Each structure stands twice: as structure tokens, then as C-alpha cells.
């Protein structure tokens, strides 16, 4: 079963320097019926104006993953890490027992990125930071395994993150295993997914069926794969 979530249905936070679409209850958007999907707690589609950004702020007991779509995002944290990452780069921060970081756009073009928070397998873990810059050919018309089990960057949870850029007219399938579920985000372009037209910004939850893409435009897509929710 697949549930199509339109971009227009997402909460829009506008703060002048920041425009963000919230997929789940976050900050000023409070919805007790939309708190998470499995271990996925937050997905924010963020756009930061030039020479602005999030100043130093704390996090604790959360796996925070950032994927840059366009522009360049500069990260700095209390563990001494500082770097700037561009299109296709992924950044991982396990907040664990506590960490302070900032995320800024130090360039003259808007930076666009997806930030995902995943609940850790347990609290009080040791903080850690990681990042990786991938070449575009690694995600061209195929799934690139960014994070998770046996991926380039591990996380403290049984969850996996994949990305692909699929050319117009090409197709791609993600086979969903038993007792697993997906959350998908269309970052750019349009595609027919399991018979439904998805546009940029749209998302989907998927259980008990495979995920089949036919790109009607060049499409850039992110998947979060995780254990299926247990019946309540």
C-alpha cells in the first residue's frame, strides 16, 4: 500500500531567511497525529538564503542526516568539525549525549537541503559526526546507499537511506522486503510511482509493495527504509 503525500499538504514555515516544509510535527507546527513514521521522526525540506543560517544550537539523542540538493551548506560543531558540503553530499550527526552545532549558508546562492532525524536505537550514545561527498555517477539511474547497514556511513538505528537521479523516460525499482517500510521524498522533477504522478516536493509512505519509478522528467529522489511499524 502506498500513500501519496502532496507537497501542498505539508506545513510551510516562512521566516524570511528560511523557508521550510515540515513532513512531521516540528517547531511551531504541532500535530499529535503526525509525530513520526516508524523510526523517522523529522523530515524538513529547507531553503536558506545567502549569508544566513542556523546559529549554534544543541541536540541530544537523535540521528540527524542532511542531504544537500543545491548550494553549499557549512556545518560547525562543538567536536571541532567544520566543513562546507555541496550537491549530493551527505552529512551525519549522532547527537547522543549532547552536541552543539550550526548550519549556515556562507555563499551568495540559496542552499536547498533535506534534513532527516531518525530516533536512535537507544539514548545516551557517544556523539559522532561523519560526511561523504559522492560523485553524481554513483546515483545516476541507480540506488546509491548513503547510510545504514553496510553503507558508507553507519547510523545508530536499523534504517537505511538511498538516493537516485533518474533520467526522463528511465525506470527504477526498489524491492521492499517483508516487515520493512519506506518513506520517499521527491526532491526534484516528476515521476510516475506505482501508477501515481508525483511532483517535486511530494512524498509517500509505502508498505507491502515494491516502489516502481518511471521518470516523466529527470527526477531526484530520497528513500528512508526501515523496520515496519508494529500494530498498536
Short mmCIF file of C-alpha atoms in Angstrom, two decimals:
data_model
loop_
_atom_site.label_atom_id
_atom_site.label_comp_id
_atom_site.label_asym_id
_atom_site.label_seq_id
_atom_site.Cartn_x
_atom_site.Cartn_y
_atom_site.Cartn_z
CA UNK A 1 0.00 0.00 0.00
CA UNK A 2 1.28 3.46 -0.91
CA UNK A 3 0.04 6.78 0.47
CA UNK A 4 0.77 9.84 -1.70
CA UNK A 5 1.59 12.99 0.30
CA UNK A 6 1.41 16.16 -1.81
CA UNK A 7 3.87 18.99 -1.28
CA UNK A 8 0.93 21.39 -0.92
CA UNK A 9 -0.32 19.46 2.12
CA UNK A 10 2.93 19.94 4.05
CA UNK A 11 3.26 22.68 6.67
CA UNK A 12 5.16 25.72 5.34
CA UNK A 13 7.34 27.66 7.77
CA UNK A 14 8.47 31.04 6.43
CA UNK A 15 10.98 33.09 8.42
CA UNK A 16 12.39 35.42 5.77
CA UNK A 17 15.86 33.89 5.64
CA UNK A 18 14.40 30.36 5.86
CA UNK A 19 11.62 28.54 4.05
CA UNK A 20 10.90 25.02 5.22
CA UNK A 21 8.32 22.33 4.56
CA UNK A 22 7.75 20.10 7.60
CA UNK A 23 6.72 16.50 6.94
CA UNK A 24 6.11 15.79 10.65
CA UNK A 25 5.20 17.74 13.77
CA UNK A 26 8.11 20.14 14.41
CA UNK A 27 8.79 23.57 15.97
CA UNK A 28 5.69 25.77 15.61
CA UNK A 29 3.83 23.02 13.72
CA UNK A 30 2.31 20.75 16.37
CA UNK A 31 0.24 17.74 15.32
CA UNK A 32 -0.02 14.78 17.72
CA UNK A 33 -1.34 12.65 14.85
CA UNK A 34 1.72 13.28 12.69
CA UNK A 35 4.65 12.72 15.04
CA UNK A 36 6.67 10.13 13.13
CA UNK A 37 6.72 7.29 10.61
CA UNK A 38 8.41 4.28 12.16
CA UNK A 39 11.78 5.48 13.45
CA UNK A 40 11.64 8.53 11.14
CA UNK A 41 10.89 11.49 13.42
CA UNK A 42 11.63 14.58 11.27
CA UNK A 43 11.98 15.41 7.60
CA UNK A 44 12.37 19.09 6.76
CA UNK A 45 12.77 20.45 3.23
CA UNK A 46 14.87 23.55 3.95
CA UNK A 47 15.91 26.54 1.83
CA UNK A 48 18.31 29.04 3.42
CA UNK A 49 19.01 32.46 1.93
CA UNK A 50 22.60 33.63 1.27
CA UNK A 51 24.72 34.67 4.27
CA UNK A 52 22.19 33.42 6.83
CA UNK A 53 21.53 30.17 8.67
CA UNK A 54 21.01 28.38 11.93
CA UNK A 55 23.34 29.66 14.66
CA UNK A 56 24.86 27.38 17.29
CA UNK A 57 22.16 25.23 18.94
CA UNK A 58 22.12 21.97 20.92
CA UNK A 59 20.83 18.49 20.09
CA UNK A 60 20.61 15.29 22.11
CA UNK A 61 19.66 11.65 21.44
CA UNK A 62 18.89 11.92 17.73
CA UNK A 63 20.43 10.75 14.44
CA UNK A 64 20.50 13.83 12.17
CA UNK A 65 21.16 13.32 8.46
CA UNK A 66 21.44 16.15 5.93
CA UNK A 67 21.42 15.72 2.14
CA UNK A 68 22.34 18.76 0.05
CA UNK A 69 20.32 19.30 -3.13
CA UNK A 70 21.73 22.65 -4.30
CA UNK A 71 24.06 25.32 -2.98
CA UNK A 72 26.63 24.82 -0.24
CA UNK A 73 25.91 24.19 3.45
CA UNK A 74 28.54 24.93 6.12
CA UNK A 75 28.48 22.86 9.30
CA UNK A 76 30.41 23.58 12.51
CA UNK A 77 30.10 21.74 15.83
CA UNK A 78 31.39 21.50 19.39
CA UNK A 79 33.54 18.47 18.50
CA UNK A 80 35.74 20.69 16.34
CA UNK A 81 34.32 19.76 12.93
CA UNK A 82 33.82 22.41 10.27
CA UNK A 83 33.21 21.84 6.57
CA UNK A 84 31.14 23.00 3.61
CA UNK A 85 29.21 20.49 1.52
CA UNK A 86 27.57 20.83 -1.91
CA UNK A 87 25.12 18.97 -4.15
CA UNK A 88 24.86 15.25 -3.47
CA UNK A 89 26.89 15.33 -0.27
CA UNK A 90 25.55 13.72 2.88
CA UNK A 91 26.27 14.66 6.47
CA UNK A 92 25.59 12.65 9.60
CA UNK A 93 25.44 13.83 13.20
CA UNK A 94 24.67 11.47 16.06
CA UNK A 95 23.80 13.86 18.86
CA UNK A 96 23.93 11.18 21.56
CA UNK A 97 24.72 12.61 25.00
CA UNK A 98 24.76 16.13 23.56
CA UNK A 99 26.34 18.30 20.89
CA UNK A 100 26.13 21.91 19.71
CA UNK A 101 26.30 22.78 16.01
CA UNK A 102 25.47 25.44 13.45
CA UNK A 103 24.34 25.18 9.81
CA UNK A 104 24.88 28.20 7.62
CA UNK A 105 24.83 29.39 4.05
CA UNK A 106 28.05 31.32 3.64
CA UNK A 107 27.66 31.71 -0.12
CA UNK A 108 25.74 34.04 -2.40
CA UNK A 109 23.22 31.43 -3.64
CA UNK A 110 20.33 29.80 -1.83
CA UNK A 111 21.12 26.43 -0.28
CA UNK A 112 18.48 23.71 -0.52
CA UNK A 113 18.70 20.54 1.55
CA UNK A 114 16.67 17.78 3.19
CA UNK A 115 17.27 17.22 6.88
CA UNK A 116 16.11 13.95 8.38
CA UNK A 117 16.00 12.95 12.04
CA UNK A 118 15.89 9.28 12.98
CA UNK A 119 15.26 8.03 16.50
CA UNK A 120 18.37 6.20 17.81
CA UNK A 121 18.29 2.59 18.97
CA UNK A 122 18.98 3.86 22.50
CA UNK A 123 19.69 7.12 24.31
CA UNK A 124 22.97 8.24 25.83
CA UNK A 125 25.20 7.11 22.98
CA UNK A 126 28.57 8.66 22.21
CA UNK A 127 28.24 11.65 19.82
CA UNK A 128 29.85 11.32 16.40
CA UNK A 129 29.99 13.16 13.09
CA UNK A 130 30.57 11.99 9.55
CA UNK A 131 30.15 13.13 5.96
CA UNK A 132 30.81 11.93 2.45
CA UNK A 133 30.90 13.54 -0.97
CA UNK A 134 29.58 11.27 -3.71
CA UNK A 135 30.08 11.61 -7.45
CA UNK A 136 26.88 12.07 -9.46
CA UNK A 137 27.55 8.88 -11.47
CA UNK A 138 27.16 6.86 -8.26
CA UNK A 139 23.43 7.74 -8.10
CA UNK A 140 22.72 8.04 -11.85
CA UNK A 141 19.81 5.74 -12.75
CA UNK A 142 20.55 3.50 -9.76
CA UNK A 143 20.18 3.47 -6.00
CA UNK A 144 23.09 4.85 -4.01
CA UNK A 145 23.16 3.55 -0.43
CA UNK A 146 24.09 6.63 1.59
CA UNK A 147 23.67 5.50 5.18
CA UNK A 148 22.74 2.50 7.26
CA UNK A 149 23.57 -1.19 7.32
CA UNK A 150 26.77 -1.85 5.31
CA UNK A 151 26.67 1.69 3.87
CA UNK A 152 29.44 4.28 3.64
CA UNK A 153 28.22 5.91 6.84
CA UNK A 154 26.59 3.83 9.64
CA UNK A 155 23.87 5.10 11.95
CA UNK A 156 22.66 4.05 15.40
CA UNK A 157 19.44 2.50 14.06
CA UNK A 158 18.15 -0.25 11.78
CA UNK A 159 17.35 2.14 8.94
CA UNK A 160 18.82 2.89 5.52
CA UNK A 161 18.93 5.94 3.28
CA UNK A 162 19.12 5.74 -0.52
CA UNK A 163 19.17 8.35 -3.27
CA UNK A 164 18.94 8.34 -7.06
CA UNK A 165 18.81 10.70 -10.01
CA UNK A 166 16.75 9.03 -12.73
CA UNK A 167 16.74 10.31 -16.32
CA UNK A 168 13.49 11.16 -18.09
CA UNK A 169 11.95 8.01 -19.53
CA UNK A 170 14.04 5.66 -17.39
CA UNK A 171 12.61 3.34 -14.74
CA UNK A 172 13.90 2.10 -11.41
CA UNK A 173 12.52 -0.25 -8.76
CA UNK A 174 13.19 -0.60 -5.05
CA UNK A 175 12.16 -4.05 -3.84
CA UNK A 176 10.70 -3.77 -0.36
CA UNK A 177 11.45 -6.74 1.88
CA UNK A 178 8.98 -8.35 4.26
CA UNK A 179 8.45 -6.43 7.51
CA UNK A 180 10.07 -3.28 6.07
CA UNK A 181 8.58 0.07 5.05
CA UNK A 182 9.62 3.15 3.07
CA UNK A 183 9.29 6.90 3.26
CA UNK A 184 10.06 8.51 -0.10
CA UNK A 185 10.74 12.17 -0.93
CA UNK A 186 10.77 13.62 -4.46
CA UNK A 187 13.38 16.35 -4.27
CA UNK A 188 13.40 17.44 -7.93
CA UNK A 189 11.45 16.59 -11.08
CA UNK A 190 8.39 14.42 -11.67
CA UNK A 191 7.74 10.69 -11.89
CA UNK A 192 5.02 8.08 -12.13
CA UNK A 193 5.35 5.98 -8.98
CA UNK A 194 3.19 2.88 -8.73
CA UNK A 195 0.74 4.49 -11.15
CA UNK A 196 0.51 7.89 -9.40
CA UNK A 197 2.07 11.14 -10.63
CA UNK A 198 4.49 12.66 -8.13
CA UNK A 199 5.82 16.22 -8.42
CA UNK A 200 8.78 17.94 -6.77
CA UNK A 201 8.28 18.14 -3.01
CA UNK A 202 5.80 15.26 -2.84
CA UNK A 203 6.38 12.29 -0.54
CA UNK A 204 4.98 8.82 0.09
CA UNK A 205 4.72 6.08 2.67
CA UNK A 206 5.00 2.55 1.29
CA UNK A 207 4.30 -0.85 2.87
CA UNK A 208 3.69 -4.32 1.42
CA UNK A 209 4.57 -3.42 -2.18
CA UNK A 210 7.61 -2.55 -4.24
CA UNK A 211 8.43 1.02 -5.23
CA UNK A 212 8.42 1.47 -9.02
CA UNK A 213 9.52 4.73 -10.66
CA UNK A 214 9.09 5.85 -14.26
CA UNK A 215 10.62 9.32 -14.63
CA UNK A 216 8.40 11.74 -16.58
CA UNK A 217 11.13 14.37 -16.05
CA UNK A 218 14.62 13.97 -14.68
CA UNK A 219 13.86 13.09 -11.08
CA UNK A 220 15.94 13.24 -7.88
CA UNK A 221 14.58 11.05 -5.08
CA UNK A 222 15.44 10.13 -1.49
CA UNK A 223 14.29 6.95 0.31
CA UNK A 224 14.29 6.09 4.02
CA UNK A 225 13.95 2.31 4.51
CA UNK A 226 13.24 0.92 7.99
CA UNK A 227 11.51 -1.78 10.00
CA UNK A 228 7.75 -1.84 9.66
CA UNK A 229 5.67 -0.34 12.46
CA UNK A 230 4.20 -2.94 14.78
CA UNK A 231 0.39 -2.95 15.01
CA UNK A 232 -0.78 -0.95 18.03
#
